[in-house]
Short mmCIF file of C-alpha atoms in Angstrom, two decimals:
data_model
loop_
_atom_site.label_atom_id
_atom_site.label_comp_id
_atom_site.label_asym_id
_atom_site.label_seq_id
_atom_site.Cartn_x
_atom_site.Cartn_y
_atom_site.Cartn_z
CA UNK E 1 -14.28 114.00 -25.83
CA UNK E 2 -12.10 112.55 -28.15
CA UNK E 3 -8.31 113.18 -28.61
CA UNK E 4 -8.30 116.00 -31.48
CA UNK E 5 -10.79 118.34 -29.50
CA UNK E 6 -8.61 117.69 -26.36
CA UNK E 7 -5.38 118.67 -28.33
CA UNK E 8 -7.49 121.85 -29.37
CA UNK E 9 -8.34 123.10 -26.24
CA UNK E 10 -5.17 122.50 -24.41
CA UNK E 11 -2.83 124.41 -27.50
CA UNK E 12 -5.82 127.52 -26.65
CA UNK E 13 -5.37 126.89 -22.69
CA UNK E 14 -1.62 127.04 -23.02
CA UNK E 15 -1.74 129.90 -25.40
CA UNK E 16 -3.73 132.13 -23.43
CA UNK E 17 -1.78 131.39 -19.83
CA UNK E 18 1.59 132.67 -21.71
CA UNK E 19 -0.60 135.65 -22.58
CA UNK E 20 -1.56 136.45 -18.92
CA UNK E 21 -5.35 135.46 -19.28
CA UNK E 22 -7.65 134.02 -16.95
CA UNK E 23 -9.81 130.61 -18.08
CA UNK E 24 -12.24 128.13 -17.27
CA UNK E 25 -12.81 125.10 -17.98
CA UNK E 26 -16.36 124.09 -18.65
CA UNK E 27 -17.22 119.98 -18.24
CA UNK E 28 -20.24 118.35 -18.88
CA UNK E 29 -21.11 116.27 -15.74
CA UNK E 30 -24.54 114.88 -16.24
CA UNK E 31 -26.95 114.38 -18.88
CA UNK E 32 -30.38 113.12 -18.31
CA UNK E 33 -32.00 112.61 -21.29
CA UNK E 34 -31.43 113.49 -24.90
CA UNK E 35 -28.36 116.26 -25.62
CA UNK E 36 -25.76 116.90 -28.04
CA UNK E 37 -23.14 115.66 -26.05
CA UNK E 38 -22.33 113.57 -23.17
CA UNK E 39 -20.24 113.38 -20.08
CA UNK E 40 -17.13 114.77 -19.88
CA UNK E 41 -17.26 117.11 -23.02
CA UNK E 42 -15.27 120.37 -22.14
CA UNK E 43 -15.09 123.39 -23.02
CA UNK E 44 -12.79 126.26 -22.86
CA UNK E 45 -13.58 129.54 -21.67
CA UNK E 46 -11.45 132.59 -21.81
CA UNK E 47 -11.46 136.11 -19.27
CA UNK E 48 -12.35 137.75 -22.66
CA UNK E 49 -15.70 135.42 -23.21
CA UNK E 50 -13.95 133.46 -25.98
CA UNK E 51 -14.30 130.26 -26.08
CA UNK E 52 -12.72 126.88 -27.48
CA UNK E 53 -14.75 123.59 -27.92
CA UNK E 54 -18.45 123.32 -27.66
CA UNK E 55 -20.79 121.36 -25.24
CA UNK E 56 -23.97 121.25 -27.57
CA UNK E 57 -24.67 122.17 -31.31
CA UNK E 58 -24.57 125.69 -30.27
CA UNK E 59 -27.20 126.18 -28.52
CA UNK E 60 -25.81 126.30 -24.50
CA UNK E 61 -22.51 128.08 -25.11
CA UNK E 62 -23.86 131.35 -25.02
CA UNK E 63 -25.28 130.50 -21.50
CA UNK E 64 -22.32 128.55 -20.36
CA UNK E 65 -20.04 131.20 -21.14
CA UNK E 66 -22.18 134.04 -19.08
CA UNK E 67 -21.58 131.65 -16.03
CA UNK E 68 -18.18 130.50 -16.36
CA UNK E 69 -17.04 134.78 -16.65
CA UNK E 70 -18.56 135.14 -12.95
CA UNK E 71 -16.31 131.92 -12.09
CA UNK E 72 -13.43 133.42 -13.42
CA UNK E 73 -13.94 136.30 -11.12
CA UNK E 74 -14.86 134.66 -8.07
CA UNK E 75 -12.30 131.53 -8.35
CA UNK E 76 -15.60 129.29 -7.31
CA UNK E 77 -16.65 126.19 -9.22
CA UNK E 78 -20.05 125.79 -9.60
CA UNK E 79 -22.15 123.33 -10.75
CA UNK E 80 -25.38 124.78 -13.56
CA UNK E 81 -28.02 122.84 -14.40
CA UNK E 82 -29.47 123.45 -17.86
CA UNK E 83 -32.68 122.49 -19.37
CA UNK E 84 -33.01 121.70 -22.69
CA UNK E 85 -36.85 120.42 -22.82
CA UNK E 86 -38.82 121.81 -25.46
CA UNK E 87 -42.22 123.14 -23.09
CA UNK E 88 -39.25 124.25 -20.13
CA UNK E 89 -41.21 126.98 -19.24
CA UNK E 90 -38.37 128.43 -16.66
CA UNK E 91 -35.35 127.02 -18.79
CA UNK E 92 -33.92 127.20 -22.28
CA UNK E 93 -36.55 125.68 -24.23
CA UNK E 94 -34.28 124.02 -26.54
CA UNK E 95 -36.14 121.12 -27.57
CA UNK E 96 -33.47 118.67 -27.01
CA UNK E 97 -35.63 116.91 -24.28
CA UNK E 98 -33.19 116.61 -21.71
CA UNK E 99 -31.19 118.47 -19.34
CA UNK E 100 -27.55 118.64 -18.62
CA UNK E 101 -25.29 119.98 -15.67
CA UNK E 102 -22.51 121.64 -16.50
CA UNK E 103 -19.25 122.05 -13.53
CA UNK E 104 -17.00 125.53 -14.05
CA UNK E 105 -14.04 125.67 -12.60
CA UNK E 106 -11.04 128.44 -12.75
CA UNK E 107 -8.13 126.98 -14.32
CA UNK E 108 -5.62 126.90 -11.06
CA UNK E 109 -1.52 125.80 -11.20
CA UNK E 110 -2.40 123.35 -8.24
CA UNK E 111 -0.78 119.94 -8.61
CA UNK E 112 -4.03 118.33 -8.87
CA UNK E 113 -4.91 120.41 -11.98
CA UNK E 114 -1.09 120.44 -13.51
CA UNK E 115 -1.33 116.55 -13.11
CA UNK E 116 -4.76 116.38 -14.99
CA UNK E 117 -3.43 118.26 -17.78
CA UNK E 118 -0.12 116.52 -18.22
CA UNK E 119 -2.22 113.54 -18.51
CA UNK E 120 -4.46 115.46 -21.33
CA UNK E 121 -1.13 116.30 -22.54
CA UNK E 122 0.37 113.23 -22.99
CA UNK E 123 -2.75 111.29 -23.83
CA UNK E 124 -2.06 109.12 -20.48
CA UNK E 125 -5.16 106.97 -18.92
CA UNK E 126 -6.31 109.17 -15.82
CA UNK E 127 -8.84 110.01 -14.06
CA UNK E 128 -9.82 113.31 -11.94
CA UNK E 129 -13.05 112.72 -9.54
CA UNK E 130 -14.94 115.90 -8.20
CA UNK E 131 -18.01 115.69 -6.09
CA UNK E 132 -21.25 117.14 -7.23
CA UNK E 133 -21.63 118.48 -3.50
CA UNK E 134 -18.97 118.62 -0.96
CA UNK E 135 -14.58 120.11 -1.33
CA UNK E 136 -11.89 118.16 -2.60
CA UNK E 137 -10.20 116.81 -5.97
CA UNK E 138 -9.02 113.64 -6.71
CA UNK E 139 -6.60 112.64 -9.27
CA UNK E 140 -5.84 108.93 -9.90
CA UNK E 141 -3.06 107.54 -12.46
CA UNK E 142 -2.61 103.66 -11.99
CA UNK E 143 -1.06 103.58 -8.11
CA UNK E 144 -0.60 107.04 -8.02
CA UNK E 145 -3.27 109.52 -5.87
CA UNK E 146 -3.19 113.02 -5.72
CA UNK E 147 -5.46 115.31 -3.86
CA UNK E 148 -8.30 114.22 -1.71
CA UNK E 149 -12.08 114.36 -1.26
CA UNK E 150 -13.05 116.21 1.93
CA UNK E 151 -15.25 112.71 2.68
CA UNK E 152 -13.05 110.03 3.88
CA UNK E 153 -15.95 106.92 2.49
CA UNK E 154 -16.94 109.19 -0.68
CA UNK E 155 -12.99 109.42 -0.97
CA UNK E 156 -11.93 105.87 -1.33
CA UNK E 157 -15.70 105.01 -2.96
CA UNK E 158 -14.42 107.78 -5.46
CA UNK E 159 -10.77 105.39 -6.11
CA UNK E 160 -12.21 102.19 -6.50
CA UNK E 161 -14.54 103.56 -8.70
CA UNK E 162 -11.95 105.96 -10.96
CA UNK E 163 -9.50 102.37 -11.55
CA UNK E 164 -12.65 100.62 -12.56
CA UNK E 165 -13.52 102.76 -15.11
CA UNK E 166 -10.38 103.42 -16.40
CA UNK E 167 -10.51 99.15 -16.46
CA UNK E 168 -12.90 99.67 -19.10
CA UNK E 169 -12.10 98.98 -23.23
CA UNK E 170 -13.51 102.51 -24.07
CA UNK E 171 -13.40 104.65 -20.51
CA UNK E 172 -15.94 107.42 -20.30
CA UNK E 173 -16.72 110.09 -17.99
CA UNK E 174 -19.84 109.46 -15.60
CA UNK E 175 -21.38 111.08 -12.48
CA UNK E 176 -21.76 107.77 -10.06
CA UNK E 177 -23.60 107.55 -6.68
CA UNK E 178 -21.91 106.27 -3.36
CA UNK E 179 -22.99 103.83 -1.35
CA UNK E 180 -24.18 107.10 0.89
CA UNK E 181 -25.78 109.18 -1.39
CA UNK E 182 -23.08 110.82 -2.41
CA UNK E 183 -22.75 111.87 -6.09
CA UNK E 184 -18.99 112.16 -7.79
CA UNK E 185 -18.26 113.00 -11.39
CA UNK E 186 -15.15 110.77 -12.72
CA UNK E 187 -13.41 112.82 -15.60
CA UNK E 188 -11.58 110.18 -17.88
CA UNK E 189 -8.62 110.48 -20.11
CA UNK E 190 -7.15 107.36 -21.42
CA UNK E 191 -4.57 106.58 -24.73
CA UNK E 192 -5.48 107.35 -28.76
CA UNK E 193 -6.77 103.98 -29.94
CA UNK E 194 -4.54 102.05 -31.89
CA UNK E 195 -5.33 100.84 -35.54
CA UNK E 196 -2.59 98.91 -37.32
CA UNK E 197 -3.61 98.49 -41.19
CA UNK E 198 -1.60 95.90 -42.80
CA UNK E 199 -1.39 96.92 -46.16
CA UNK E 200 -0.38 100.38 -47.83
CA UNK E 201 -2.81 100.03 -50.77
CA UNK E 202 -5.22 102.82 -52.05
CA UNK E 203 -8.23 102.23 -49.99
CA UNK E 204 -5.54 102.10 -47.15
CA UNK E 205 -4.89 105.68 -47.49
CA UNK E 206 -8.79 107.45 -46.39
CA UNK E 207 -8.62 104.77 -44.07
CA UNK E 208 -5.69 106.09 -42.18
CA UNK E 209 -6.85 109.66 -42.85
CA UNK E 210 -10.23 109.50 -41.51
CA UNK E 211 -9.00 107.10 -38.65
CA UNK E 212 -6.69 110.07 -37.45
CA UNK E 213 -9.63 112.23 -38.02
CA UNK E 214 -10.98 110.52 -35.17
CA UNK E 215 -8.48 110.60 -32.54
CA UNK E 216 -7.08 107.11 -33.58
CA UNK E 217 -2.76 106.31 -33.89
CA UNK E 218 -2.93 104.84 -36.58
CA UNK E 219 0.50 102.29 -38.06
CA UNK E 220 0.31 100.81 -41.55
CA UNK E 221 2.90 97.79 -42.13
CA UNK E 222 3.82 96.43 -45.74
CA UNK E 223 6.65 95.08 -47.42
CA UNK E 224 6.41 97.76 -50.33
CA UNK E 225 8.29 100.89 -49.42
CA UNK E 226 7.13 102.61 -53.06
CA UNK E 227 3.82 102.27 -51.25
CA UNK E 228 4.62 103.06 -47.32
CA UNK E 229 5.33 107.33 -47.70
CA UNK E 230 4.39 109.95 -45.39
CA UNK E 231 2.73 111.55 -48.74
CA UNK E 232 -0.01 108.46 -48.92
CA UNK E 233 0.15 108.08 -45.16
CA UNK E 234 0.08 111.55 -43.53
CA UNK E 235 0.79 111.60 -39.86
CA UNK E 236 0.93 107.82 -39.75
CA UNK E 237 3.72 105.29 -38.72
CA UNK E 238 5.20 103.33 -41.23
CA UNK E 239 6.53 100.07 -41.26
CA UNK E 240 8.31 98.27 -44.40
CA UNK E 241 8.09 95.33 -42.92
CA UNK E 242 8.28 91.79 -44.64
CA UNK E 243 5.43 89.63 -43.75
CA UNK E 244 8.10 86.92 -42.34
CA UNK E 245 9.71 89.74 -39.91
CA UNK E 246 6.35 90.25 -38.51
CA UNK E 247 6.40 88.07 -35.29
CA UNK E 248 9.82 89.47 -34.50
CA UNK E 249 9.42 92.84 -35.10
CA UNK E 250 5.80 93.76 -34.62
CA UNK E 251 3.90 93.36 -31.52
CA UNK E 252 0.31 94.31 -30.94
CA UNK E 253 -1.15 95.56 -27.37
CA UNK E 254 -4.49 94.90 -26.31
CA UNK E 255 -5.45 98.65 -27.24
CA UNK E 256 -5.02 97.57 -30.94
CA UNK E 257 -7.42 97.26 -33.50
CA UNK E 258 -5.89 95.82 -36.57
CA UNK E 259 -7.53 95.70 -39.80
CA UNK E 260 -6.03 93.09 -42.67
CA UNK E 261 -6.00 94.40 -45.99
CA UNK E 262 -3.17 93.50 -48.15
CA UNK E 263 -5.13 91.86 -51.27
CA UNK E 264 -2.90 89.26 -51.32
CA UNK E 265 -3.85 86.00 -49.95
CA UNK E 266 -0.21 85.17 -49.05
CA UNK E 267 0.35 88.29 -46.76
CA UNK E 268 -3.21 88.03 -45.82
CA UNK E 269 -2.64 84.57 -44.47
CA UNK E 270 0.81 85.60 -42.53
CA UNK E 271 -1.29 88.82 -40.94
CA UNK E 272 -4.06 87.25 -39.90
CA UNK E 273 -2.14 84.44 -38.07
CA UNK E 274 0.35 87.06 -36.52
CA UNK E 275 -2.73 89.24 -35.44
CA UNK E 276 -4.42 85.86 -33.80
CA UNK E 277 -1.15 85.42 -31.85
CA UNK E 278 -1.19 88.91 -30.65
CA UNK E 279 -3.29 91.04 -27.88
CA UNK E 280 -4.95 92.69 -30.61
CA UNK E 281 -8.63 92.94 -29.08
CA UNK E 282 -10.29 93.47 -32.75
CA UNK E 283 -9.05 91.80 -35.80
CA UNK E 284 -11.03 93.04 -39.04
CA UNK E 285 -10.09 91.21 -42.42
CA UNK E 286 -11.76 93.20 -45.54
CA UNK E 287 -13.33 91.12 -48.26
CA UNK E 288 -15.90 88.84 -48.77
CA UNK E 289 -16.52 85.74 -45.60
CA UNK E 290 -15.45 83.18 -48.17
CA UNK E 291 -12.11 84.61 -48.68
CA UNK E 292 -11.45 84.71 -44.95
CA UNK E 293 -12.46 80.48 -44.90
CA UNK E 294 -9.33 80.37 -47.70
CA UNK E 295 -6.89 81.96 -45.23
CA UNK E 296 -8.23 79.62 -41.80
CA UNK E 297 -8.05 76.40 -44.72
CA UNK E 298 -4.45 78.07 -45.66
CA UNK E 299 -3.28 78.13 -42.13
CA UNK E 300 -4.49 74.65 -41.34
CA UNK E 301 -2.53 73.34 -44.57
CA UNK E 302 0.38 74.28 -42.42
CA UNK E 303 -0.68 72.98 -39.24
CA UNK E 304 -1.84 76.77 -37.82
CA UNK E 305 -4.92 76.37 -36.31
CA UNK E 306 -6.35 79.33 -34.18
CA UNK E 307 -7.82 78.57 -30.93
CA UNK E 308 -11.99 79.58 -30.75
CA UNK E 309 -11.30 81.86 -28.24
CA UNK E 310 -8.50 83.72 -31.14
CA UNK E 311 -11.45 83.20 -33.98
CA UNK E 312 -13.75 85.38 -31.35
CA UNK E 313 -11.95 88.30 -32.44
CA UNK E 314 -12.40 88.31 -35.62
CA UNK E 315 -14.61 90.54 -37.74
CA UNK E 316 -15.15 89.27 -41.05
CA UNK E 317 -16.27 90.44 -43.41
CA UNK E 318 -14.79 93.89 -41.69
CA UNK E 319 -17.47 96.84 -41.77
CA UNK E 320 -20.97 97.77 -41.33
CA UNK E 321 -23.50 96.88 -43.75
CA UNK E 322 -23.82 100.96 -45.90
CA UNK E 323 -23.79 99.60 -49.41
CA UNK E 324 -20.10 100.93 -49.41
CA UNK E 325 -18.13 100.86 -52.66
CA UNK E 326 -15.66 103.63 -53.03
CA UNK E 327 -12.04 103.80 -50.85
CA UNK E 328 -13.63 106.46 -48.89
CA UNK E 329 -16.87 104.67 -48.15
CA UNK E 330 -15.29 102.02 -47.28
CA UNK E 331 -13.37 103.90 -44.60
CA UNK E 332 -16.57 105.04 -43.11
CA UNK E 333 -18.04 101.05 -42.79
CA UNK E 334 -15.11 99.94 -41.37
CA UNK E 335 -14.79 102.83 -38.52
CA UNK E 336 -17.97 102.45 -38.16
CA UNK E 337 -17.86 99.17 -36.97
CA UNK E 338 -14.90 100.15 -34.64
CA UNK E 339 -16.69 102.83 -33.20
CA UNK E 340 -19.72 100.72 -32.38
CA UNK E 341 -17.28 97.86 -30.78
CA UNK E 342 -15.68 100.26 -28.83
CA UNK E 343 -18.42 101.30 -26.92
CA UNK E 344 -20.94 98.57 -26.76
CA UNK E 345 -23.52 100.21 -29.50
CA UNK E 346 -25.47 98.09 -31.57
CA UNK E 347 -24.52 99.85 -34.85
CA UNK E 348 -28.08 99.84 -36.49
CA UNK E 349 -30.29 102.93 -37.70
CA UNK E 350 -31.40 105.08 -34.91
CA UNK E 351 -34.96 105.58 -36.95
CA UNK E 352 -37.88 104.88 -34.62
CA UNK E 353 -35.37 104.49 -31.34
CA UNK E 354 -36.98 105.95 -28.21
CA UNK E 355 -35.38 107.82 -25.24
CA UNK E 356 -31.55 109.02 -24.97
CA UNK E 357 -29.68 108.38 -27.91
CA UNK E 358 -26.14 107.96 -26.25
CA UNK E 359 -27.49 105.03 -24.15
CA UNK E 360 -24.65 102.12 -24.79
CA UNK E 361 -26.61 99.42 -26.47
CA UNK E 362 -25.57 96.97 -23.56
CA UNK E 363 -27.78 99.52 -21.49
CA UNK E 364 -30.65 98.93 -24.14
CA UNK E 365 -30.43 95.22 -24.29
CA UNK E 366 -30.64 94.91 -20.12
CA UNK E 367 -34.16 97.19 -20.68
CA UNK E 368 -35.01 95.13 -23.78
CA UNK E 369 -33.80 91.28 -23.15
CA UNK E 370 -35.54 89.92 -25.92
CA UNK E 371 -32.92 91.64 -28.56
CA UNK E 372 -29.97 90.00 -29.49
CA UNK E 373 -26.73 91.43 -30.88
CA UNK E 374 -23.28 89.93 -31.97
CA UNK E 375 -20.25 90.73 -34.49
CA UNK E 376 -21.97 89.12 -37.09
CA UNK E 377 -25.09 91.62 -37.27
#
């Protein structure tokens, strides 16, 4: 669930406790299958069968809603299981071909649950673990623990398991299986990405917009103040920095993915090599390859050489392959590409692909060894 539905649901949630109403919260735990979403979607339902957020393209919230009043009333989670297969002849006969279970639960002032929010809240890496079967809540934020699983082995299985996840470059939610048996969903929140755009220049601008769109924090550095103004750059940070103040004033964490488009080979060249000497874990430079050999031969003129393990980073030319031309289309190739790094998706038409389409494409390649994939596809 990314960032701007989270901010959603939590302004409703906190709306509707100062009015004196009663909520649930409705989570996708486990899809098997093809659905509309995946784990850890969430949805809001209020005492007065409102509802904020959706868990499918319409077509479970109806039923999800019906379940999560009686929760409301009772103060029991509950765990439904949904069918979605088109020839279901018991369930809903959606024709999604897949199933999903969906975990209500009241929305309580316990710590465990004022925790979890906080960390919603505050767009903090967390992560709450519930078992499928069995009492307890478990909330984990780096060394802290609060709460406990009514297991003692499901317990710590569930703690090893959260920090792993939350290890991850692009965290998600997942139902995972103990060593016992035992099945425990791990809700995960973790930090907006981070873009940093050098360069303020028009395509920069539906860049930034669409990249915030998407739950990203985005920055946008360049020397030109005419350029850097919240009117071009909307909600974004802005810094007039010289390319020379760079290593100084900037620095990059390994949640950044900085794209280098100044269209100017000089502040190109100073970006790229302060972006190589950074944590930045993507580095996308816009333009053609051959322009990208310039700056490398540039930076060698001087004696800058990047190390292969720096060069690894970088995506050049930036973008997926959409026969992009305008600003705005543009934008789209080059999230695109982000999107598909981020979680391990091979970025290629889904035409002809068979079984669940949210599979991660390392997933795929494991069942299909003979396909290949890198940065440069």
């Amino acid at each position: 669930m990314n960032s701007a539905e989270t901010r959603t649901l939590l302004a409703a949630l906190d709306a509707a406790l100062d009015r004196g109403q009663r909520a649930a919260l409705a989570t996708v735990v486990r899809v098997k299958g093809s659905a509309y979403r995946r784990e850890g979607t969430r949805m809001l339902v209020l005492d007065d069968a409102s509802q904020v957020c959706m868990l499918s393209g319409g077509c479970l919230e109806g039923e999800v809603v019906e379940s999560a009043l009686g929760v409301i009333e009772s103060g029991v989670p509950e765990v439904v299981h949904y069918d979605l297969s088109e020839d279901a002849t018991w369930g809903l006969g959606l024709g999604c071909g897949g199933s999903v279970d969906v975990r209500l639960e009241r929305v309580e002032p316990d710590a465990v649950t004022l925790l979890w929010l906080d960390a919603l809240r505050n767009g903090e890496a967390a992560a709450l673990c519930v078992p499928i079967t069995g009492e307890g809540r478990l909330f984990v934020q780096g060394e802290r623990v609060e709460g406990k699983l009514s297991d003692p082995a499901l317990h710590a299985f569930a703690l090893t398991a959260a920090r792993a996840r939350l290890s991850t470059r692009d965290p998600r939610a997942a139902t995972v299986t103990a060593p016992g048996g035992q099945e425990v969903f791990i809700d995960v929140n973790s930090p907006a990405p981070e873009l940093l755009i050098y360069g303020a220049g028009h395509d920069a601008q539906p860049l930034s917009a669409q990249a915030q769109a998407l739950g990203y924090r985005v920055t946008v550095v360049d020397p030109r103040q005419v350029y850097l103004t919240p009117g071009r750059f909307p909600g974004a940070a802005l810094l007039p920095l010289a390319p020379e103040e760079l290593q100084e004033r900037l620095e990059l964490s390994p949640r950044t993915q900085a794209i280098i488009m100044n269209h100017h080979l000089d502040r190109d060249r100073v970006c790229l090599w302060h972006a190589l000497g950074s944590s930045a874990a993507f580095i996308g430079v816009l333009g053609p390859r051959s322009r990208y050999g310039q700056l490398l031969d540039a930076l060698a003129q001087e004696g800058l050489h990047a190390t292969p393990e720096q060069l690894l980073r970088v995506h050049s030319p930036v973008g997926l392959s959409l026969g992009a031309e305008a600003p705005e289309e543009v934008a789209v190739s080059i999230l695109s590409e982000l999107m598909a790094w981020r979680r391990g998706a091979a970025g290629r038409p889904l035409n002809g692909h068979e079984g669940p389409i949210h599979q991660t494409y390392a997933a795929r390649r494991e069942a299909e060894p003979q396909t290949e994939f890198s940065s440069a596809d």
